[in-house]
Amino acid sequence: MSEVRHNWTKEEILEIYNKPMMELLYDAATIHRKQHDPNVVQVSTLLSIKTGGCSEDCGYCPQAARYHTGVEGNDLMSVNQVKAQALRAKAGGSSRVCMGAAWRNVKDGPEFDQVLEMVRGINKLDMEVCCTLGMITENQAQRLAEAGLYAYNHNLDSSEEYYKEVISTRGYQDRLDTIDNVRKTNVTVCSGGIIGMGENVEDRAGMLVALSTLDPQPESTPINALVAVEGTPLEDEKPVEIWDMIRMVATTRIVLPETQVRLSAGRTQMSREGQAMCFFAGANSIFAGDKLLTTPNPDVNEDMKMFELLGMNPQKPFTKKVQPQTVEAIDSEFESLGEKPKWTRPEHKIDRNEAAKQKGKEQKV
Ligand code: SF4
């Protein structure tokens, strides 16, 4: 039961998701113990290196320029600022730094060169480096790999069907193509999604079909519970029930047995007991730090107290895969191609996104 399968069907996944809770927990915990040390948790720090002002219309995101959410936009951080934050994260027990930039896609040029320097700088601190920068081409993925990138995050967010109800400025296939580009390098893939966006259980299963049929499956999968931010199209969505989160984590563990399943956004809404149930169900990673890009997250000290209470230990960096080597810019094999890739711009509009955009416009006047 714990072998990796790439042919899961939605029906099979729904059957797992809807099992009686105790059976689901038992099955997930059994697989978890076969594949992972249940007392080890991987800790990542998410750092927003370029905040706000994004051109996309993701319905859950306060960083989209078109909504009025009060998020202040920042220019790209300097390499030294990022290295200082990485050192702080390391001292706080993180083995990985994930750098997020509010971009639709990576553009070749000085800003991307600066990100490559950040990757080099953090890898030299002996920490795993992850980036989430939007869509990337194969050449950009190669350049990140050469700089020493350990993981690239690109979430599928939801099922292909429900994706169209949340985002209209790019297509699902763009996501898959970016993941494919990352797979052409030795960088690991981090891809997951969000629950609580108004999707149904079939959509949650659909997302897990999409993730589990990737070959290889992602090395890490964040499961986010929506943090409904005022001004975004999803501002009125109700908080995710802890039982939904536990079911989603357990089902993810069963269909992605080798993957690190990460508790991501929404942990401030979860009790310690709820989080402990998620760890039992197969979660073995968290995002640490008092902010997740722009939304609140539990304090690092609180997390460390929780681990102590549960007898869990933070995972050391490069436990799952050896540290990539950093090639300096001057020795690079891959030059900037100055590409202008044509990522999709779907035709459809989403009513609630349009309404939030209109409201944002009125409030800015
Ligand atoms: S999720 Fe990313 S791409 Fe979407 S609006 Fe936010 S920053 Fe932009």
Short mmCIF file of N, CA, C and O in Angstrom, two decimals, residues 37-149:
data_model
loop_
_atom_site.label_atom_id
_atom_site.label_comp_id
_atom_site.label_asym_id
_atom_site.label_seq_id
_atom_site.Cartn_x
_atom_site.Cartn_y
_atom_site.Cartn_z
N ASP A 37 10.68 9.14 9.24
CA ASP A 37 10.78 9.11 10.70
C ASP A 37 9.66 10.01 11.24
O ASP A 37 9.65 11.21 10.98
N PRO A 38 8.69 9.43 11.99
CA PRO A 38 7.54 10.23 12.41
C PRO A 38 7.88 11.31 13.44
O PRO A 38 7.05 12.16 13.74
N ASN A 39 9.11 11.27 13.97
CA ASN A 39 9.49 12.27 14.97
C ASN A 39 10.36 13.38 14.40
O ASN A 39 10.96 14.14 15.15
N VAL A 40 10.44 13.42 13.09
CA VAL A 40 11.27 14.46 12.45
C VAL A 40 10.39 15.36 11.60
O VAL A 40 9.51 14.88 10.88
N VAL A 41 10.62 16.65 11.71
CA VAL A 41 9.84 17.60 10.91
C VAL A 41 10.80 18.57 10.21
O VAL A 41 11.76 19.05 10.81
N GLN A 42 10.54 18.77 8.95
CA GLN A 42 11.40 19.68 8.18
C GLN A 42 10.84 21.09 8.33
O GLN A 42 9.64 21.31 8.20
N VAL A 43 11.72 22.03 8.65
CA VAL A 43 11.27 23.41 8.91
C VAL A 43 11.80 24.34 7.81
O VAL A 43 13.01 24.42 7.60
N SER A 44 10.88 25.01 7.15
CA SER A 44 11.24 25.97 6.10
C SER A 44 10.85 27.38 6.54
O SER A 44 9.84 27.55 7.20
N THR A 45 11.65 28.34 6.12
CA THR A 45 11.27 29.75 6.36
C THR A 45 10.94 30.38 5.02
O THR A 45 11.73 30.30 4.08
N LEU A 46 9.75 30.97 4.97
CA LEU A 46 9.32 31.61 3.73
C LEU A 46 9.63 33.11 3.81
O LEU A 46 9.23 33.77 4.77
N LEU A 47 10.32 33.59 2.83
CA LEU A 47 10.77 34.97 2.82
C LEU A 47 10.22 35.66 1.57
O LEU A 47 10.45 35.18 0.47
N SER A 48 9.52 36.78 1.79
CA SER A 48 9.01 37.50 0.62
C SER A 48 10.08 38.46 0.15
O SER A 48 10.31 39.50 0.76
N ILE A 49 10.75 38.11 -0.95
CA ILE A 49 11.86 38.97 -1.41
C ILE A 49 11.37 40.09 -2.31
O ILE A 49 12.08 41.05 -2.56
N LYS A 50 10.15 39.97 -2.80
CA LYS A 50 9.54 41.05 -3.60
C LYS A 50 8.04 40.96 -3.37
O LYS A 50 7.40 40.02 -3.83
N THR A 51 7.51 41.92 -2.65
CA THR A 51 6.12 41.83 -2.19
C THR A 51 5.19 42.73 -3.00
O THR A 51 5.54 43.87 -3.32
N GLY A 52 4.00 42.21 -3.27
CA GLY A 52 2.90 43.02 -3.81
C GLY A 52 3.07 43.47 -5.26
O GLY A 52 4.06 43.16 -5.93
N GLY A 53 2.04 44.16 -5.74
CA GLY A 53 2.09 44.74 -7.08
C GLY A 53 2.04 43.71 -8.19
O GLY A 53 2.46 43.98 -9.32
N CYS A 54 1.50 42.51 -7.89
CA CYS A 54 1.52 41.44 -8.90
C CYS A 54 0.41 41.64 -9.93
O CYS A 54 -0.70 42.06 -9.61
N SER A 55 0.73 41.30 -11.17
CA SER A 55 -0.21 41.52 -12.28
C SER A 55 -1.30 40.44 -12.35
O SER A 55 -2.27 40.60 -13.09
N GLU A 56 -1.13 39.34 -11.59
CA GLU A 56 -2.08 38.21 -11.71
C GLU A 56 -3.37 38.47 -10.92
O GLU A 56 -3.44 39.40 -10.12
N ASP A 57 -4.36 37.60 -11.11
CA ASP A 57 -5.64 37.82 -10.42
C ASP A 57 -6.01 36.66 -9.48
O ASP A 57 -7.20 36.44 -9.23
N CYS A 58 -5.03 35.96 -8.93
CA CYS A 58 -5.31 34.82 -8.04
C CYS A 58 -6.28 35.29 -6.94
O CYS A 58 -5.96 36.21 -6.18
N GLY A 59 -7.42 34.61 -6.87
CA GLY A 59 -8.51 35.07 -6.01
C GLY A 59 -8.20 35.04 -4.53
O GLY A 59 -8.88 35.68 -3.74
N TYR A 60 -7.19 34.30 -4.14
CA TYR A 60 -6.84 34.16 -2.72
C TYR A 60 -5.75 35.12 -2.28
O TYR A 60 -5.39 35.17 -1.12
N CYS A 61 -5.17 35.86 -3.22
CA CYS A 61 -3.87 36.50 -2.93
C CYS A 61 -3.95 38.00 -2.68
O CYS A 61 -4.35 38.77 -3.55
N PRO A 62 -3.51 38.43 -1.49
CA PRO A 62 -3.52 39.86 -1.19
C PRO A 62 -2.43 40.64 -1.92
O PRO A 62 -2.40 41.87 -1.85
N GLN A 63 -1.55 39.93 -2.64
CA GLN A 63 -0.46 40.62 -3.34
C GLN A 63 -0.84 41.02 -4.77
O GLN A 63 -0.04 41.68 -5.46
N ALA A 64 -2.01 40.62 -5.21
CA ALA A 64 -2.45 41.00 -6.56
C ALA A 64 -2.75 42.50 -6.56
O ALA A 64 -3.54 42.98 -5.74
N ALA A 65 -2.12 43.23 -7.49
CA ALA A 65 -2.24 44.69 -7.49
C ALA A 65 -3.68 45.16 -7.67
O ALA A 65 -4.05 46.23 -7.20
N ARG A 66 -4.49 44.35 -8.33
CA ARG A 66 -5.85 44.78 -8.68
C ARG A 66 -6.81 44.80 -7.49
O ARG A 66 -7.88 45.38 -7.58
N TYR A 67 -6.47 44.12 -6.39
CA TYR A 67 -7.37 44.11 -5.24
C TYR A 67 -6.89 45.15 -4.22
O TYR A 67 -5.72 45.50 -4.19
N HIS A 68 -7.80 45.58 -3.35
CA HIS A 68 -7.45 46.61 -2.38
C HIS A 68 -7.29 45.92 -1.02
O HIS A 68 -8.25 45.73 -0.30
N THR A 69 -6.07 45.51 -0.71
CA THR A 69 -5.88 44.71 0.51
C THR A 69 -4.95 45.36 1.52
O THR A 69 -4.70 44.80 2.58
N GLY A 70 -4.41 46.51 1.18
CA GLY A 70 -3.53 47.21 2.11
C GLY A 70 -2.12 46.64 2.19
O GLY A 70 -1.33 47.06 3.03
N VAL A 71 -1.80 45.68 1.31
CA VAL A 71 -0.42 45.15 1.30
C VAL A 71 0.48 46.18 0.63
O VAL A 71 0.21 46.64 -0.47
N GLU A 72 1.56 46.53 1.33
CA GLU A 72 2.48 47.50 0.75
C GLU A 72 3.49 46.79 -0.13
O GLU A 72 4.12 45.82 0.29
N GLY A 73 3.62 47.26 -1.35
CA GLY A 73 4.57 46.64 -2.28
C GLY A 73 6.00 47.04 -1.95
O GLY A 73 6.25 48.15 -1.49
N ASN A 74 6.94 46.13 -2.15
CA ASN A 74 8.36 46.43 -1.95
C ASN A 74 9.14 46.05 -3.19
O ASN A 74 8.76 45.12 -3.90
N ASP A 75 10.26 46.75 -3.40
CA ASP A 75 11.17 46.34 -4.47
C ASP A 75 11.90 45.08 -4.04
O ASP A 75 11.84 44.69 -2.87
N LEU A 76 12.59 44.48 -4.98
CA LEU A 76 13.36 43.27 -4.67
C LEU A 76 14.38 43.55 -3.56
O LEU A 76 15.08 44.57 -3.59
N MET A 77 14.44 42.66 -2.57
CA MET A 77 15.39 42.83 -1.47
C MET A 77 16.83 42.70 -1.98
O MET A 77 17.06 42.11 -3.04
N SER A 78 17.76 43.23 -1.20
CA SER A 78 19.16 43.10 -1.61
C SER A 78 19.68 41.72 -1.20
O SER A 78 19.10 41.07 -0.32
N VAL A 79 20.79 41.31 -1.82
CA VAL A 79 21.38 40.00 -1.51
C VAL A 79 21.78 39.97 -0.03
O VAL A 79 21.55 38.98 0.66
N ASN A 80 22.35 41.07 0.47
CA ASN A 80 22.77 41.08 1.87
C ASN A 80 21.59 40.98 2.84
O ASN A 80 21.68 40.28 3.85
N GLN A 81 20.51 41.66 2.51
CA GLN A 81 19.30 41.56 3.37
C GLN A 81 18.84 40.11 3.45
O GLN A 81 18.50 39.60 4.51
N VAL A 82 18.82 39.47 2.30
CA VAL A 82 18.33 38.09 2.23
C VAL A 82 19.25 37.16 3.02
O VAL A 82 18.80 36.29 3.77
N LYS A 83 20.55 37.36 2.87
CA LYS A 83 21.49 36.49 3.59
C LYS A 83 21.34 36.67 5.11
O LYS A 83 21.39 35.70 5.87
N ALA A 84 21.12 37.93 5.53
CA ALA A 84 20.94 38.19 6.97
C ALA A 84 19.69 37.46 7.48
O ALA A 84 19.69 36.85 8.55
N GLN A 85 18.63 37.50 6.69
CA GLN A 85 17.37 36.82 7.09
C GLN A 85 17.57 35.31 7.11
O GLN A 85 17.01 34.61 7.95
N ALA A 86 18.36 34.81 6.16
CA ALA A 86 18.60 33.37 6.11
C ALA A 86 19.37 32.91 7.35
O ALA A 86 19.06 31.88 7.94
N LEU A 87 20.34 33.72 7.76
CA LEU A 87 21.11 33.37 8.96
C LEU A 87 20.21 33.33 10.19
O LEU A 87 20.32 32.45 11.05
N ARG A 88 19.28 34.30 10.25
CA ARG A 88 18.34 34.33 11.37
C ARG A 88 17.46 33.07 11.34
O ARG A 88 17.20 32.45 12.36
N ALA A 89 17.02 32.69 10.14
CA ALA A 89 16.17 31.49 10.00
C ALA A 89 16.94 30.24 10.43
O ALA A 89 16.40 29.37 11.12
N LYS A 90 18.21 30.18 10.07
CA LYS A 90 19.04 29.03 10.42
C LYS A 90 19.17 28.93 11.95
O LYS A 90 19.01 27.86 12.54
N ALA A 91 19.42 30.10 12.58
CA ALA A 91 19.55 30.11 14.04
C ALA A 91 18.24 29.68 14.70
O ALA A 91 18.25 29.11 15.79
N GLY A 92 17.13 29.94 14.02
CA GLY A 92 15.81 29.57 14.57
C GLY A 92 15.42 28.13 14.28
O GLY A 92 14.31 27.71 14.60
N GLY A 93 16.30 27.36 13.65
CA GLY A 93 16.03 25.93 13.44
C GLY A 93 15.57 25.56 12.03
O GLY A 93 15.24 24.41 11.77
N SER A 94 15.54 26.53 11.11
CA SER A 94 15.10 26.20 9.74
C SER A 94 16.24 25.57 8.95
O SER A 94 17.40 25.98 9.07
N SER A 95 15.88 24.59 8.13
CA SER A 95 16.89 23.98 7.27
C SER A 95 16.75 24.50 5.84
O SER A 95 17.60 24.24 5.00
N ARG A 96 15.65 25.19 5.58
CA ARG A 96 15.40 25.64 4.21
C ARG A 96 14.87 27.08 4.21
O ARG A 96 14.07 27.44 5.06
N VAL A 97 15.33 27.84 3.23
CA VAL A 97 14.75 29.17 3.00
C VAL A 97 14.05 29.14 1.67
O VAL A 97 14.63 28.72 0.67
N CYS A 98 12.78 29.55 1.68
CA CYS A 98 12.03 29.62 0.43
C CYS A 98 11.79 31.09 0.09
O CYS A 98 11.16 31.81 0.87
N MET A 99 12.34 31.54 -1.03
CA MET A 99 12.21 32.95 -1.41
C MET A 99 11.06 33.12 -2.40
O MET A 99 11.06 32.49 -3.46
N GLY A 100 10.11 33.97 -2.03
CA GLY A 100 8.95 34.19 -2.89
C GLY A 100 8.97 35.59 -3.49
O GLY A 100 9.22 36.57 -2.79
N ALA A 101 8.73 35.69 -4.79
CA ALA A 101 8.60 36.99 -5.44
C ALA A 101 7.24 37.05 -6.11
O ALA A 101 6.83 36.10 -6.77
N ALA A 102 6.55 38.16 -5.93
CA ALA A 102 5.21 38.31 -6.50
C ALA A 102 5.31 38.66 -7.99
O ALA A 102 5.08 39.80 -8.40
N TRP A 103 5.70 37.67 -8.76
CA TRP A 103 5.85 37.83 -10.21
C TRP A 103 4.96 36.83 -10.93
O TRP A 103 4.74 35.72 -10.44
N ARG A 104 4.48 37.24 -12.12
CA ARG A 104 3.75 36.29 -12.97
C ARG A 104 4.72 35.22 -13.47
O ARG A 104 4.46 34.04 -13.44
N ASN A 105 5.88 35.70 -13.94
CA ASN A 105 6.90 34.78 -14.45
C ASN A 105 8.26 35.46 -14.31
O ASN A 105 8.32 36.69 -14.12
N VAL A 106 9.29 34.68 -14.40
CA VAL A 106 10.65 35.24 -14.30
C VAL A 106 11.01 35.90 -15.61
O VAL A 106 10.76 35.36 -16.69
N LYS A 107 11.60 37.10 -15.50
CA LYS A 107 12.10 37.78 -16.70
C LYS A 107 13.61 37.84 -16.60
O LYS A 107 14.16 38.21 -15.55
N ASP A 108 14.28 37.46 -17.69
CA ASP A 108 15.74 37.55 -17.70
C ASP A 108 16.14 39.01 -17.51
O ASP A 108 15.48 39.92 -18.03
N GLY A 109 17.21 39.24 -16.76
CA GLY A 109 17.67 40.63 -16.54
C GLY A 109 18.28 40.76 -15.16
O GLY A 109 18.46 39.78 -14.44
N PRO A 110 18.54 42.02 -14.76
CA PRO A 110 19.27 42.26 -13.50
C PRO A 110 18.55 41.70 -12.26
O PRO A 110 19.21 41.23 -11.33
N GLU A 111 17.22 41.74 -12.24
CA GLU A 111 16.53 41.25 -11.04
C GLU A 111 16.70 39.73 -10.91
O GLU A 111 16.92 39.22 -9.80
N PHE A 112 16.60 39.02 -12.02
CA PHE A 112 16.79 37.57 -11.95
C PHE A 112 18.25 37.26 -11.57
O PHE A 112 18.53 36.37 -10.77
N ASP A 113 19.18 38.06 -12.12
CA ASP A 113 20.60 37.85 -11.76
C ASP A 113 20.79 38.03 -10.25
O ASP A 113 21.54 37.30 -9.62
N GLN A 114 20.05 39.00 -9.69
CA GLN A 114 20.15 39.24 -8.25
C GLN A 114 19.60 38.04 -7.46
O GLN A 114 20.16 37.64 -6.45
N VAL A 115 18.50 37.46 -7.95
CA VAL A 115 17.94 36.27 -7.29
C VAL A 115 18.95 35.13 -7.35
O VAL A 115 19.15 34.40 -6.38
N LEU A 116 19.63 34.99 -8.49
CA LEU A 116 20.63 33.92 -8.62
C LEU A 116 21.75 34.11 -7.58
O LEU A 116 22.22 33.15 -6.98
N GLU A 117 22.12 35.37 -7.33
CA GLU A 117 23.14 35.64 -6.30
C GLU A 117 22.61 35.27 -4.92
O GLU A 117 23.35 34.79 -4.05
N MET A 118 21.32 35.52 -4.69
CA MET A 118 20.72 35.14 -3.40
C MET A 118 20.80 33.63 -3.21
O MET A 118 21.12 33.12 -2.14
N VAL A 119 20.50 32.90 -4.29
CA VAL A 119 20.54 31.43 -4.23
C VAL A 119 21.97 30.99 -3.88
O VAL A 119 22.19 30.16 -2.99
N ARG A 120 22.94 31.58 -4.58
CA ARG A 120 24.35 31.23 -4.29
C ARG A 120 24.68 31.51 -2.83
O ARG A 120 25.26 30.67 -2.13
N GLY A 121 24.27 32.69 -2.37
CA GLY A 121 24.61 33.11 -1.00
C GLY A 121 24.00 32.17 0.04
O GLY A 121 24.67 31.80 1.01
N ILE A 122 22.75 31.76 -0.15
CA ILE A 122 22.11 30.91 0.88
C ILE A 122 22.66 29.49 0.81
O ILE A 122 22.88 28.85 1.83
N ASN A 123 22.90 29.00 -0.39
CA ASN A 123 23.46 27.64 -0.50
C ASN A 123 24.82 27.57 0.22
O ASN A 123 25.14 26.57 0.86
N LYS A 124 25.56 28.67 0.14
CA LYS A 124 26.86 28.68 0.82
C LYS A 124 26.72 28.73 2.34
O LYS A 124 27.68 28.50 3.06
N LEU A 125 25.53 29.06 2.82
CA LEU A 125 25.29 29.01 4.28
C LEU A 125 24.90 27.60 4.71
O LEU A 125 24.48 27.37 5.84
N ASP A 126 24.98 26.66 3.76
CA ASP A 126 24.62 25.26 4.01
C ASP A 126 23.15 25.11 4.41
O ASP A 126 22.81 24.35 5.33
N MET A 127 22.31 25.85 3.73
CA MET A 127 20.87 25.70 3.90
C MET A 127 20.27 25.30 2.54
O MET A 127 20.82 25.67 1.50
N GLU A 128 19.16 24.58 2.58
CA GLU A 128 18.46 24.26 1.34
C GLU A 128 17.80 25.56 0.84
O GLU A 128 17.21 26.29 1.65
N VAL A 129 17.91 25.82 -0.45
CA VAL A 129 17.30 27.04 -1.01
C VAL A 129 16.17 26.65 -1.93
O VAL A 129 16.33 25.79 -2.81
N CYS A 130 15.03 27.30 -1.72
CA CYS A 130 13.87 27.10 -2.59
C CYS A 130 13.46 28.46 -3.13
O CYS A 130 13.67 29.48 -2.47
N CYS A 131 12.92 28.50 -4.32
CA CYS A 131 12.39 29.75 -4.88
C CYS A 131 10.98 29.52 -5.36
O CYS A 131 10.64 28.42 -5.83
N THR A 132 10.15 30.55 -5.25
CA THR A 132 8.83 30.53 -5.87
C THR A 132 8.67 31.88 -6.56
O THR A 132 8.46 32.90 -5.94
N LEU A 133 8.88 31.87 -7.88
CA LEU A 133 9.03 33.12 -8.64
C LEU A 133 8.04 33.20 -9.79
O LEU A 133 8.18 34.04 -10.67
N GLY A 134 7.08 32.28 -9.81
CA GLY A 134 6.16 32.23 -10.94
C GLY A 134 6.66 31.29 -12.02
O GLY A 134 7.52 30.44 -11.77
N MET A 135 6.17 31.50 -13.23
CA MET A 135 6.50 30.57 -14.31
C MET A 135 7.94 30.78 -14.77
O MET A 135 8.41 31.91 -14.84
N ILE A 136 8.61 29.67 -15.08
CA ILE A 136 10.00 29.78 -15.54
C ILE A 136 10.23 28.87 -16.75
O ILE A 136 9.57 27.84 -16.91
N THR A 137 11.18 29.28 -17.56
CA THR A 137 11.54 28.49 -18.74
C THR A 137 12.60 27.46 -18.34
O THR A 137 13.16 27.52 -17.24
N GLU A 138 12.92 26.58 -19.28
CA GLU A 138 13.93 25.56 -19.00
C GLU A 138 15.30 26.22 -18.73
O GLU A 138 16.01 25.84 -17.80
N ASN A 139 15.64 27.23 -19.54
CA ASN A 139 16.93 27.89 -19.35
C ASN A 139 17.00 28.57 -17.97
O ASN A 139 18.03 28.51 -17.28
N GLN A 140 15.90 29.20 -17.56
CA GLN A 140 15.89 29.85 -16.24
C GLN A 140 16.03 28.81 -15.13
O GLN A 140 16.73 29.03 -14.13
N ALA A 141 15.35 27.66 -15.32
CA ALA A 141 15.47 26.58 -14.33
C ALA A 141 16.92 26.09 -14.26
O ALA A 141 17.45 25.85 -13.18
N GLN A 142 17.57 25.97 -15.42
CA GLN A 142 18.97 25.51 -15.46
C GLN A 142 19.87 26.50 -14.74
O GLN A 142 20.80 26.11 -14.02
N ARG A 143 19.60 27.79 -14.92
CA ARG A 143 20.44 28.81 -14.28
C ARG A 143 20.26 28.78 -12.76
O ARG A 143 21.21 28.96 -12.00
N LEU A 144 19.02 28.54 -12.32
CA LEU A 144 18.77 28.42 -10.88
C LEU A 144 19.48 27.18 -10.31
O LEU A 144 20.07 27.22 -9.24
N ALA A 145 19.40 26.09 -11.08
CA ALA A 145 20.04 24.84 -10.64
C ALA A 145 21.55 25.04 -10.49
O ALA A 145 22.17 24.63 -9.50
N GLU A 146 22.12 25.72 -11.47
CA GLU A 146 23.56 25.96 -11.47
C GLU A 146 24.00 26.83 -10.29
O GLU A 146 25.11 26.70 -9.77
N ALA A 147 23.10 27.72 -9.86
CA ALA A 147 23.42 28.60 -8.73
C ALA A 147 23.36 27.85 -7.40
O ALA A 147 23.83 28.34 -6.38
N GLY A 148 22.73 26.66 -7.43
CA GLY A 148 22.67 25.86 -6.20
C GLY A 148 21.27 25.72 -5.62
O GLY A 148 21.11 25.41 -4.44
N LEU A 149 20.25 25.95 -6.47
CA LEU A 149 18.87 25.83 -5.96
C LEU A 149 18.55 24.38 -5.61
O LEU A 149 18.86 23.46 -6.37
#
